[in-house]
Coordinates of C-alpha atoms in Angstrom, one line a residue:
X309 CA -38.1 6.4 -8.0
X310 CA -40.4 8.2 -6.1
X311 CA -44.9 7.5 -7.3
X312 CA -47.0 10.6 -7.7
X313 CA -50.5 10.2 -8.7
X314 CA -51.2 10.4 -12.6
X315 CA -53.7 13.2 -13.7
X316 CA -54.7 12.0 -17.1
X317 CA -56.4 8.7 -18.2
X318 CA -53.7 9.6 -21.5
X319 CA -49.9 9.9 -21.6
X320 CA -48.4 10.8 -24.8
X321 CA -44.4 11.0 -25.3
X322 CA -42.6 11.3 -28.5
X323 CA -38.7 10.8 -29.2
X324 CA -37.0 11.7 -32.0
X325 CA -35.2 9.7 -34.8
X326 CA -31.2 10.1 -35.7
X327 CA -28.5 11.0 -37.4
X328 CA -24.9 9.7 -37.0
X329 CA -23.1 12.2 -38.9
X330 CA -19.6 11.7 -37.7
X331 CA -18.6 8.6 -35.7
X332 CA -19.1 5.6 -37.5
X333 CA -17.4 2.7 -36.0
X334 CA -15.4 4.5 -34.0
X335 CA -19.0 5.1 -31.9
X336 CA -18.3 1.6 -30.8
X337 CA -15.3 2.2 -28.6
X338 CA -15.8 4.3 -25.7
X339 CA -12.4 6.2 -26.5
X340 CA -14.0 7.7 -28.8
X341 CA -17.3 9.9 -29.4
X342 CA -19.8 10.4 -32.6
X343 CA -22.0 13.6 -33.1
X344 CA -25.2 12.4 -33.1
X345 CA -28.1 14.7 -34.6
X346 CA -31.7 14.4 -33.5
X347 CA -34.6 14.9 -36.2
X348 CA -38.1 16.8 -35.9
X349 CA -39.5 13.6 -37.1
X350 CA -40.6 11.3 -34.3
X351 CA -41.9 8.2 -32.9
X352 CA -44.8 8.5 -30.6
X353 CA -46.8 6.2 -27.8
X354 CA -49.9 7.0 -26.3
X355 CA -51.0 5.1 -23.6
X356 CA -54.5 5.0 -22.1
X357 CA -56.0 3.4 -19.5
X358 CA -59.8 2.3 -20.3
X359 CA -61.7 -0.7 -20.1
X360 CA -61.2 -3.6 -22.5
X361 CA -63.1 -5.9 -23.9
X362 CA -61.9 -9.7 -23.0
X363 CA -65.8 -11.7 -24.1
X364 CA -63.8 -13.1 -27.0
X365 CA -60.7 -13.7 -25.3
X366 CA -59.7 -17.6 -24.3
X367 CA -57.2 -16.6 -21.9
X368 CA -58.0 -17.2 -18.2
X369 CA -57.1 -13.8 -16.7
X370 CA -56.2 -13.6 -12.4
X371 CA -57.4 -11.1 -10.2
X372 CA -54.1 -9.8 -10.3
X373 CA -53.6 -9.8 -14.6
X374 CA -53.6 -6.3 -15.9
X375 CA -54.4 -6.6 -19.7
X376 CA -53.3 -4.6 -22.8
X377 CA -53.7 -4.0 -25.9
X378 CA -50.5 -2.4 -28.1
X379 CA -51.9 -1.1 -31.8
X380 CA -49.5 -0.1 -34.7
X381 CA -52.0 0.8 -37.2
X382 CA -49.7 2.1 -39.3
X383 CA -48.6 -1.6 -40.5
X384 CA -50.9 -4.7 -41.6
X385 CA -51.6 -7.2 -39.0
X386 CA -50.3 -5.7 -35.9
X387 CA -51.9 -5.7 -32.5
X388 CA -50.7 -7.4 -29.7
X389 CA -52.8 -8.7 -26.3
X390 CA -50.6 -9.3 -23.5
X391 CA -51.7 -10.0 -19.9
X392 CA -49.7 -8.3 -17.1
X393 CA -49.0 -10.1 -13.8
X394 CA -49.0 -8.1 -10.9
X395 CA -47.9 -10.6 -8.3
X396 CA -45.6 -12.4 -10.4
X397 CA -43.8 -9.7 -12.4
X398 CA -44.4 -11.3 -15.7
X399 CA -45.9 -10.4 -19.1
X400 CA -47.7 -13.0 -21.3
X401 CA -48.4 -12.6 -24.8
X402 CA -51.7 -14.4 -25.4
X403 CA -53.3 -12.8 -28.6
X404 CA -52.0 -11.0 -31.9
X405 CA -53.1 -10.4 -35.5
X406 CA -50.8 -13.2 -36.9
X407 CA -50.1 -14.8 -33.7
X408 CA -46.6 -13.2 -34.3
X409 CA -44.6 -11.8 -31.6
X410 CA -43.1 -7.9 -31.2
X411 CA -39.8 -8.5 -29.5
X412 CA -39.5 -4.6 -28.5
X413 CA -42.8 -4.3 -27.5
X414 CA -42.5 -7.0 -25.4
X415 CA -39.1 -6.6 -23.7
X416 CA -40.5 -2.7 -22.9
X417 CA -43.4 -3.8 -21.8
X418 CA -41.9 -6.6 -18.9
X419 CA -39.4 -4.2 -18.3
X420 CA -40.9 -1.1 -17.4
X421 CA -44.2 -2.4 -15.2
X422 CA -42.4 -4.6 -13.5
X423 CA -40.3 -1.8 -12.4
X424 CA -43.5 0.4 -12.1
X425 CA -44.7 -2.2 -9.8
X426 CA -41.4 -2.6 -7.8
X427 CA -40.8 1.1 -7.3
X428 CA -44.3 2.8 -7.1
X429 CA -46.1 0.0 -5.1
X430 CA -49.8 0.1 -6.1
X431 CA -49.9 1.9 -9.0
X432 CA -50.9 -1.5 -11.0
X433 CA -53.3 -2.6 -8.0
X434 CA -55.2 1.4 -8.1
X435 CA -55.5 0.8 -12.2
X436 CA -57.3 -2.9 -11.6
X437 CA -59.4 -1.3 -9.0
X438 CA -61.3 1.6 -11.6
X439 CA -64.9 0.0 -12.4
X440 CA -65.3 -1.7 -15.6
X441 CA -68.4 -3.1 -17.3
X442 CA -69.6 -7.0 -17.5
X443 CA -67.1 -8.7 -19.5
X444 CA -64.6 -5.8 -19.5
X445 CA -61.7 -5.1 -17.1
X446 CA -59.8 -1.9 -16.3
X447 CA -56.3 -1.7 -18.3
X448 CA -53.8 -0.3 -21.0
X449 CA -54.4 0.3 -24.3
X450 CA -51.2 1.9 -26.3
X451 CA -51.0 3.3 -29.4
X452 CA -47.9 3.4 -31.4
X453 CA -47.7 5.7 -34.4
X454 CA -44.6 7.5 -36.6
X455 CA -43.7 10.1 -38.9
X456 CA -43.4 9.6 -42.1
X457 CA -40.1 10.1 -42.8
X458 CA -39.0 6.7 -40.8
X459 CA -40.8 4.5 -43.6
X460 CA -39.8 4.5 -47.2
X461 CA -42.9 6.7 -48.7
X462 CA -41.7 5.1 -52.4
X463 CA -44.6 3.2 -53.3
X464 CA -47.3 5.2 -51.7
X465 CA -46.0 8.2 -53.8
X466 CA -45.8 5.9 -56.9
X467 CA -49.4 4.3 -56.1
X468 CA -50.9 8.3 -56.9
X469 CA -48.7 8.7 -59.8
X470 CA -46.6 11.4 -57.9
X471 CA -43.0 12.0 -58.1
X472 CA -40.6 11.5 -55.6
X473 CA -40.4 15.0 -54.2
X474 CA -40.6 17.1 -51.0
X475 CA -43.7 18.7 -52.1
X476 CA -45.1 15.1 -52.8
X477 CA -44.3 13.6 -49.2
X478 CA -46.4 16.9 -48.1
X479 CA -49.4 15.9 -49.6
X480 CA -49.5 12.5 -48.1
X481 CA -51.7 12.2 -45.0
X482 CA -49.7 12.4 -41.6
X483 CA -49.1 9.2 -40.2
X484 CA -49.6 7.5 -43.2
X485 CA -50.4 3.5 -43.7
X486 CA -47.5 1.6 -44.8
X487 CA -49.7 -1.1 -46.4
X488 CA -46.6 -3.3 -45.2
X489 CA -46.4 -5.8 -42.4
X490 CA -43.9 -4.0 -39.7
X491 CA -41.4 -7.1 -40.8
X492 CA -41.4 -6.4 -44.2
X493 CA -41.9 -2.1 -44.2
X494 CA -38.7 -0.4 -45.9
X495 CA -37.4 1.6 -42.9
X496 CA -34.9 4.9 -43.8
X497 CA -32.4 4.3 -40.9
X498 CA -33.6 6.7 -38.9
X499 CA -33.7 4.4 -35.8
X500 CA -37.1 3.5 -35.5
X501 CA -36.6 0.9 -32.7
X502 CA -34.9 3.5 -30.2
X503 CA -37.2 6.1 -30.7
X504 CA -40.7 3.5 -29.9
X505 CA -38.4 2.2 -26.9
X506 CA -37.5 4.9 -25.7
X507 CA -40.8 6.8 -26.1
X508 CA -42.7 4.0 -24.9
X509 CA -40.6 4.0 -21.6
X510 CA -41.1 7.7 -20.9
X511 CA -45.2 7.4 -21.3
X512 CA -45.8 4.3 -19.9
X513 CA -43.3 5.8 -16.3
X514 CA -45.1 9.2 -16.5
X515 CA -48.9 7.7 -17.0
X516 CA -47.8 5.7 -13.5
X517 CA -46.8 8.6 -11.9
X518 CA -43.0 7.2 -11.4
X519 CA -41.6 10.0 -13.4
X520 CA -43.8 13.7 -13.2
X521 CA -44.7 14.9 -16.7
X522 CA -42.9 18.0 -16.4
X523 CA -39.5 16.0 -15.8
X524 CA -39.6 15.5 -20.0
X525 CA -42.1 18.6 -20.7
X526 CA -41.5 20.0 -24.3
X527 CA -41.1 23.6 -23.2
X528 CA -39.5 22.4 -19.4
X529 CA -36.2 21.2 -20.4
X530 CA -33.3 22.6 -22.8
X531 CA -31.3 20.1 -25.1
X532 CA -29.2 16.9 -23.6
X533 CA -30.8 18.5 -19.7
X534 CA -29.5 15.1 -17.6
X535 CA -32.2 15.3 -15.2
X536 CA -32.5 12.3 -13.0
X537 CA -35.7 11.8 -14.5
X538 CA -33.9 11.6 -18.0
X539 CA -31.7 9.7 -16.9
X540 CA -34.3 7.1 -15.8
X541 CA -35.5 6.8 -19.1
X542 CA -32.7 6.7 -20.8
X543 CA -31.0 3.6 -18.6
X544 CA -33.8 1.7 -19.1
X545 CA -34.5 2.2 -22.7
X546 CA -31.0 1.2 -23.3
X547 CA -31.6 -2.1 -21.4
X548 CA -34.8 -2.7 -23.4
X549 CA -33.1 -2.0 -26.3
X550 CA -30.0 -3.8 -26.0
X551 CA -32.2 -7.1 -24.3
X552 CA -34.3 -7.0 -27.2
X553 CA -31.7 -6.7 -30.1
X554 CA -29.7 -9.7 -28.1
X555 CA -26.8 -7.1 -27.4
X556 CA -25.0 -4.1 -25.9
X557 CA -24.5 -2.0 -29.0
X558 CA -22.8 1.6 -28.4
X559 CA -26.2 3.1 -27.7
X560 CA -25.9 6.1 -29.5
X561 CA -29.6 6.0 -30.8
X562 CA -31.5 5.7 -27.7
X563 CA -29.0 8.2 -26.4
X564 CA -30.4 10.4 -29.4
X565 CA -33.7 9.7 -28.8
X566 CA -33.6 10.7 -25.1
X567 CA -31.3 13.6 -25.3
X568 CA -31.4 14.5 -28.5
X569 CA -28.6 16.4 -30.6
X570 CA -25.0 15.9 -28.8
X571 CA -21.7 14.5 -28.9
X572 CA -21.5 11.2 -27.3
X573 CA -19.2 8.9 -25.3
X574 CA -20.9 5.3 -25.0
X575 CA -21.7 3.7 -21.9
X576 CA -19.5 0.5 -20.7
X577 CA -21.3 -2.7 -21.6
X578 CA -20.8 -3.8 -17.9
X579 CA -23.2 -1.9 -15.9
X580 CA -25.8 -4.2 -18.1
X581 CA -24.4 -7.5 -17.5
X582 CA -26.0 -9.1 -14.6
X583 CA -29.3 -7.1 -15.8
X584 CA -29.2 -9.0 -19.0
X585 CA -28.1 -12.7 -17.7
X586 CA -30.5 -15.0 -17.9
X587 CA -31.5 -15.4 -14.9
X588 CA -31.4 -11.7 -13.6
X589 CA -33.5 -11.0 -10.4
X590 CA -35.7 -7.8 -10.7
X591 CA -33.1 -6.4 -7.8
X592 CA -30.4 -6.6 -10.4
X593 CA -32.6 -4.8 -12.9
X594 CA -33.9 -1.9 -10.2
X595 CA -29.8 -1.9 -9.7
X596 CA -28.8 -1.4 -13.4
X597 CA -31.4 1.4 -14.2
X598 CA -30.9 3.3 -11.2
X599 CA -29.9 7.1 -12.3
X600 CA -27.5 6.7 -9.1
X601 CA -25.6 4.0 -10.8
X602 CA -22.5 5.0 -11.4
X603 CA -21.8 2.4 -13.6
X604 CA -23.3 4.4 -16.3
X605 CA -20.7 6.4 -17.4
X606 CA -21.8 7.9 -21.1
X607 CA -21.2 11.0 -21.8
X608 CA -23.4 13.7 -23.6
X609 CA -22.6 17.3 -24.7
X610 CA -25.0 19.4 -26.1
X611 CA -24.4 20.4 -29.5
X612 CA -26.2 22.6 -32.2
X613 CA -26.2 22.5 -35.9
X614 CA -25.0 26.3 -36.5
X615 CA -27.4 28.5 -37.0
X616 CA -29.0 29.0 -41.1
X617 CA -26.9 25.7 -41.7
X618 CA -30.3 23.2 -42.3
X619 CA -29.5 19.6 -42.2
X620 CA -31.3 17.1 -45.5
X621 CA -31.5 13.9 -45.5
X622 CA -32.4 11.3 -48.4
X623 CA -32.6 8.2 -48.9
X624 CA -31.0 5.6 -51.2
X625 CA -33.5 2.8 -52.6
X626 CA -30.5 0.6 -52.2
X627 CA -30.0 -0.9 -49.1
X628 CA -26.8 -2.2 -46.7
X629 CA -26.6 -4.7 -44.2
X630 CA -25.5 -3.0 -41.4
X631 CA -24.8 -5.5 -38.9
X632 CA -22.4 -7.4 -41.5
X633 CA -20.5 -4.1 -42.3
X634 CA -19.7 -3.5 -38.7
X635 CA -18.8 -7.3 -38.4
X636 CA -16.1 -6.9 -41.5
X637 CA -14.5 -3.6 -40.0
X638 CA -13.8 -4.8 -36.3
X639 CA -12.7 -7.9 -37.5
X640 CA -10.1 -5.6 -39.7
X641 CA -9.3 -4.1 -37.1
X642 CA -8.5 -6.6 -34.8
X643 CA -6.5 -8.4 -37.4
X644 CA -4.8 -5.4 -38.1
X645 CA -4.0 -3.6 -34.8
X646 CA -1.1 -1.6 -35.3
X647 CA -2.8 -0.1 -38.9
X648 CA -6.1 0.4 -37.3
X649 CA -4.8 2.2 -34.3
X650 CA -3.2 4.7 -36.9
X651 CA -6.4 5.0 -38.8
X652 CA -8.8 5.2 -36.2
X653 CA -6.3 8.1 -34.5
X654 CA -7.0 10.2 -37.9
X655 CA -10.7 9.6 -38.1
X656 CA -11.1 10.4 -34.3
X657 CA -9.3 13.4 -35.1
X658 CA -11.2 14.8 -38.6
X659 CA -14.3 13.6 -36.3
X660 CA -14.1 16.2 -33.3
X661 CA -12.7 19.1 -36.0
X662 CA -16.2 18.7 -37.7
X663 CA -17.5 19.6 -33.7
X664 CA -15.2 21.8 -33.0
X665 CA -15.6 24.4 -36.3
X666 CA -19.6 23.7 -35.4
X667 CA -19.3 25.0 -32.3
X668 CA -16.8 28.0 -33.8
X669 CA -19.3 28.9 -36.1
X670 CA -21.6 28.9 -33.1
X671 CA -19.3 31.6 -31.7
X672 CA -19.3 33.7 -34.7
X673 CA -23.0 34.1 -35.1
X674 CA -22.7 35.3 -31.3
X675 CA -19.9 37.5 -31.4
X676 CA -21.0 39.0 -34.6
X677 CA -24.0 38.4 -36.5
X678 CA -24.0 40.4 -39.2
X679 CA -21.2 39.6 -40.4
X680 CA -21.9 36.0 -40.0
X681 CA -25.1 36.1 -41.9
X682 CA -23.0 38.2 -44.5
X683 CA -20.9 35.7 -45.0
X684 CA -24.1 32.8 -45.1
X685 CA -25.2 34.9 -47.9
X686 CA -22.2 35.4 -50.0
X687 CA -21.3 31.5 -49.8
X688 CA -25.3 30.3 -50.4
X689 CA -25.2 31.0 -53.4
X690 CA -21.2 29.5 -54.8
X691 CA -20.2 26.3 -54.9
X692 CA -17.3 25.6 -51.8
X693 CA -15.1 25.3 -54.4
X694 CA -14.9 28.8 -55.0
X695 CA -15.5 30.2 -50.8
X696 CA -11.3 30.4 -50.8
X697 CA -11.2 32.9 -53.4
X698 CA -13.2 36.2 -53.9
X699 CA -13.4 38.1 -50.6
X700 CA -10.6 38.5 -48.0
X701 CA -10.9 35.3 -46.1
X702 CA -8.9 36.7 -43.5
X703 CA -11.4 40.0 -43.1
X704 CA -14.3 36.8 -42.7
X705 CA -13.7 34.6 -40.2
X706 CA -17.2 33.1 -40.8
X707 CA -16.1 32.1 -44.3
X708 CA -12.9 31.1 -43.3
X709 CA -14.6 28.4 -40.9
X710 CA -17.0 27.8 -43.6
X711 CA -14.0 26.7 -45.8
X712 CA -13.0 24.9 -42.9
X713 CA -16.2 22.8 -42.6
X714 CA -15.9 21.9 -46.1
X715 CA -11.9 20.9 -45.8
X716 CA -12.9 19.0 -42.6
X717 CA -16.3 16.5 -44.2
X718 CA -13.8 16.0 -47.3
X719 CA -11.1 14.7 -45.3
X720 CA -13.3 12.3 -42.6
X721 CA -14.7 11.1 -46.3
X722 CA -11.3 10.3 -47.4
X723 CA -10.4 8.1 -44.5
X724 CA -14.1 6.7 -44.6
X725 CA -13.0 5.6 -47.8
X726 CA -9.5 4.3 -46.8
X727 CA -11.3 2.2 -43.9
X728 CA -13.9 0.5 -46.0
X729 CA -11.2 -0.4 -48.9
X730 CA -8.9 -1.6 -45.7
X731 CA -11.5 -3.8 -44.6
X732 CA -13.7 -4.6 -47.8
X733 CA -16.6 -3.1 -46.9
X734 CA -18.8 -0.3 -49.0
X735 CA -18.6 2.8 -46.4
X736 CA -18.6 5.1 -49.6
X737 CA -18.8 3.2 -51.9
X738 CA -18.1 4.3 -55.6
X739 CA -22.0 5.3 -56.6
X740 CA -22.4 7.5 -53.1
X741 CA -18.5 9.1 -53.8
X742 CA -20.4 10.3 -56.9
X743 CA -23.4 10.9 -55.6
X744 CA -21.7 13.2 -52.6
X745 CA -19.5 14.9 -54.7
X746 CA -22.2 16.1 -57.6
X747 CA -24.1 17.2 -53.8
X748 CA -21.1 19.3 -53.1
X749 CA -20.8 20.8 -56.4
X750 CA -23.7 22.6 -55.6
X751 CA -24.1 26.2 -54.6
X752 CA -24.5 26.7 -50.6
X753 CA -24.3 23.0 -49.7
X754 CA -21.0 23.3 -47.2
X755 CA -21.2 19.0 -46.3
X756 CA -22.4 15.8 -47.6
X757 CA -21.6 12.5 -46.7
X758 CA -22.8 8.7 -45.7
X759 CA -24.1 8.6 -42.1
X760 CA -23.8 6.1 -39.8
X761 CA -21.7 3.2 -40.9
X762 CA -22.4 4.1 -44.3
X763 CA -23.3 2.1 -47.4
X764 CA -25.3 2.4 -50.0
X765 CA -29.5 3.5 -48.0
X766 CA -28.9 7.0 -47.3
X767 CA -26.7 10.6 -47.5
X768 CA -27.1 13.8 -45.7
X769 CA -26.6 17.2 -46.8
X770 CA -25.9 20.3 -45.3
X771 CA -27.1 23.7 -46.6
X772 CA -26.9 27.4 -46.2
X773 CA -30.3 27.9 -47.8
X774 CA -33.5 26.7 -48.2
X775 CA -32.7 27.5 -52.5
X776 CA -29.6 25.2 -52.0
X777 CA -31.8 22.9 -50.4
X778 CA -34.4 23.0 -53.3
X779 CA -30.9 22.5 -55.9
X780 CA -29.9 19.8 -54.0
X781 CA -33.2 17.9 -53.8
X782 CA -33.2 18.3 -58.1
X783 CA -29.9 16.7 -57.9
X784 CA -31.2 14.1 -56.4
X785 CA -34.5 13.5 -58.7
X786 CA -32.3 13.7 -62.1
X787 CA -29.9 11.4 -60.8
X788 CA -29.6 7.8 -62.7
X789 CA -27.4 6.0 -61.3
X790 CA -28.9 5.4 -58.1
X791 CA -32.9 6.1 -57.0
X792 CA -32.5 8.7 -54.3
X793 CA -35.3 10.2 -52.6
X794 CA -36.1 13.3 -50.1
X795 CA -36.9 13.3 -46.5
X796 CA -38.8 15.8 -44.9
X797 CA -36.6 15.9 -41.5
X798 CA -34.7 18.1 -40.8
X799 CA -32.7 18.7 -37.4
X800 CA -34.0 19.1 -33.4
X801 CA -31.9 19.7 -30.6
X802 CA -34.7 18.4 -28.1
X803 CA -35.3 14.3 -27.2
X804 CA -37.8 12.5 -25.2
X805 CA -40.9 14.6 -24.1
X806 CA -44.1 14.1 -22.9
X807 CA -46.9 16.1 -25.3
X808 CA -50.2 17.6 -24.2
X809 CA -52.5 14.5 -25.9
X810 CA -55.4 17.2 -26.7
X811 CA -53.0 19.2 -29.4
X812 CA -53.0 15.8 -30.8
X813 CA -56.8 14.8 -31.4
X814 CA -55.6 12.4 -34.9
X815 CA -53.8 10.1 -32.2
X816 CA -56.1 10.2 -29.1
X817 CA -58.9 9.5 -32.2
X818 CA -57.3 6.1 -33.3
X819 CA -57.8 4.5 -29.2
X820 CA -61.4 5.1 -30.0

């Protein structure tokens, strides 16, 4: 890490939320990949240095205790006061709006200054030194705000006697008030905790001057770039993350939320271990989160939604517990070896054909766009059902890997199926089989399916059009058997980036 001096009092960075849309399960195992799609909606943290206020606090600050406030004011009740020590390397909690704790906060928070204060020596001491009034002392104040579409916008909709539509998620303000704690707020699975983590890294590194702004610029950096800079971020957001959830999971949404859309091969869990033992020196840590590690050895490959094809989301007022779903499957499959080897062979397989007729479609809008977009048009407006027949699919090599697509989601759905009857668990279950097939049915829509691990709290759509987007959203609003609601996401190849805070006057308004 090399320090360069900050030139703003503000840092803003935002990262993106997720979409697993092929790899569930099989994300885990680092023989095998998932395609991971990054969303336009995003998770930002603003960080500013100012003076605060400590008249009313009881807690007997050091000369060398940097203090900070974090403020979600999205949720009820949740601030946080911690107290940073520079000589020590510790963070202390000492103040919050229900004495309640924020475990990712926190973890970020120890993590990331006490590598600031490792790497760039002085950084901490030149923020202390800024002049503050009587009372007050010079230190961070961070704002952490979301869109929307990461929060269940159910009841605020219901609460202005709106219906459960695009155009009425529009109308609400951006940014919106839950009116829940952040414990109790219905999230949509869009991976709310890697995209504050990971955001909060990149600002709280480039407001220090570790990492230069333009390393995760907006306009500086095409998709899934591996910069060392990005790479930075990236290994120690996936520390945070994994030392905050108690675990090395496959990584795949901080991995979204740095790099954005791509296929990716996990990291191996070892390169974390003497990181995340309990009692880790902050020489182990500076090892683990080096971008010169070798140790980490994920892989990411950019990849692009084709073009016209528009990804919708919704989600399912249902609900799955993820955690035990994943339990029940790898427990399958270790019980099962021989079966599961077979299975996860097949899915691996129908997996990487949805990337590969992606990227062929890719190709075709290259090599030959008008007959692409001819062939967008012709099938925007049928149902897949009927893209085999009609023209020469031979003379249309756009439709024939159109039909392709549709063949390919059908089958990964059929083993989705197999693997959650195999092991008892609800990957598709009967009322989203249903659900996805009525999505299907309609004209332009050329893949739906459960992301993720599935269940029962969400579906995604993909469409040729915006009016097969609009059919698929009534679909959705007259069905019965399940309450399923729009999203306003929709897909973004870019990750982490640093944001120029004065196009965003709403965000730098709430630090006031």
């Amino acid at each position: 890490m090399t320090s360069a001096a900050t030139d703003s009092k503000i840092t803003l960075a935002s990262a993106p939320g997720k979409v697993l849309v092929v790899g569930g399960y099989l994300v885990l195992d680092r023989n095998h990949t998932g395609l991971v799609v990054g969303t336009n909606a995003c998770l930002y943290s603003t960080v500013q240095t100012t003076a605060l206020d400590l008249s009313n606090s009881n807690y007997a600050f050091g000369d060398a205790d940097v203090p900070i406030t974090v403020i979600s004011p999205q949720f009820e009740s949740a601030w946080w006061k911690y107290a940073f020590d520079t000589k020590a390397n510790t963070l202390t909690q000492y103040d919050s709006a229900d004495q309640g704790s924020n475990g990712f906060v926190q973890v970020v928070l120890q993590t990331t200054l006490a590598l600031v204060n490792t790497c760039s020596p002085g950084a901490l001491y030149t923020l202390l030194a800024n002049p503050a009034p009587a009372q007050h002392r010079a230190g961070l104040k961070i704002l952490l705000t979301a869109d929307n579409d990461f929060y269940s916008q159910r009841e605020a909709l219901a609460k202005i006697g709106a219906k459960l539509t695009s155009q009425s998620l529009k109308q609400l303000p951006a940014m919106a008030k839950t009116g829940k704690t952040l414990g109790n707020v219905h999230k949509t699975g869009l991976g709310s905790s890697a995209a504050m983590v990971t955001s909060l890294v990149a600002s709280i590194l480039v407001h220090f001057g570790v990492l230069n702004k333009h390393d995760l610029c907006e306009n500086n950096k095409q998709s899934c770039t591996t910069t060392k800079g990005m790479q930075l971020v990236h290994n120690i957001a996936q520390y945070a993350h994994c030392l905050a959830q108690g675990k090395v999971g496959s990584g795949f949404d901080v991995s979204a939320a740095v790099y954005g859309s791509h296929v990716y091969r996990r990291f191996s869990p070892t390169v974390l271990e003497a990181a995340m033992s309990e009692n880790s020196s902050i020489a182990e840590l500076v090892q683990a989160t080096s971008p010169e590690n070798i140790g980490w050895n994920s892989e990411v490959a950019p990849v692009v939604i084709p073009p016209r094809l528009t990804l919708r989301l919704a989600d399912v007022d249902t609900g799955s517990n993820t955690p035990s779903m994943v339990k029940k499957v790898l427990l399958w499959q270790k019980s099962n070896p021989e079966q599961a080897a077979l299975l996860w062979a097949s899915l691996d397989a129908a997996n990487n054909y949805i990337g590969q007729v992606w990227s062929s479609l890719v190709d075709a809008s290259c090599s030959n766009s008008t007959e692409y977009n001819s062939a967008i048009d012709w099938c925007s407006v049928r149902p897949s059902l009927e893209w085999k027949n009609g023209m020469d699919a031979v003379g249309n090599p756009t439709r024939a890997l159109l039909v392709n697509l549709v063949d390919g989601i059908l089958h990964v759905r059929q083993l989705q199926r197999e693997l959650g009857e195999n092991a008892g668990v609800p990957i598709e279950p009967p009322k989203q089989t249903r659900l996805l097939d009525a999505c299907m049915a309609v004209p332009g829509v050329c893949m739906a399916a459960v992301p993720g691990a599935g269940g029962y709290d969400a579906i995604f759509c993909i469409v040729l059009s915006q009016a097969s987007g609009n059919a698929v959203e009534r679909v959705w609003s007259e069905w019965t058997e399940m309450s399923v609601g729009p999203l306003l996401a929709k897909q973004a190849s870019s990750g982490v980036s640093v944001l120029d805070s004065e196009l965003y006057p709403s965000l730098t308004a709430m630090l006031e």
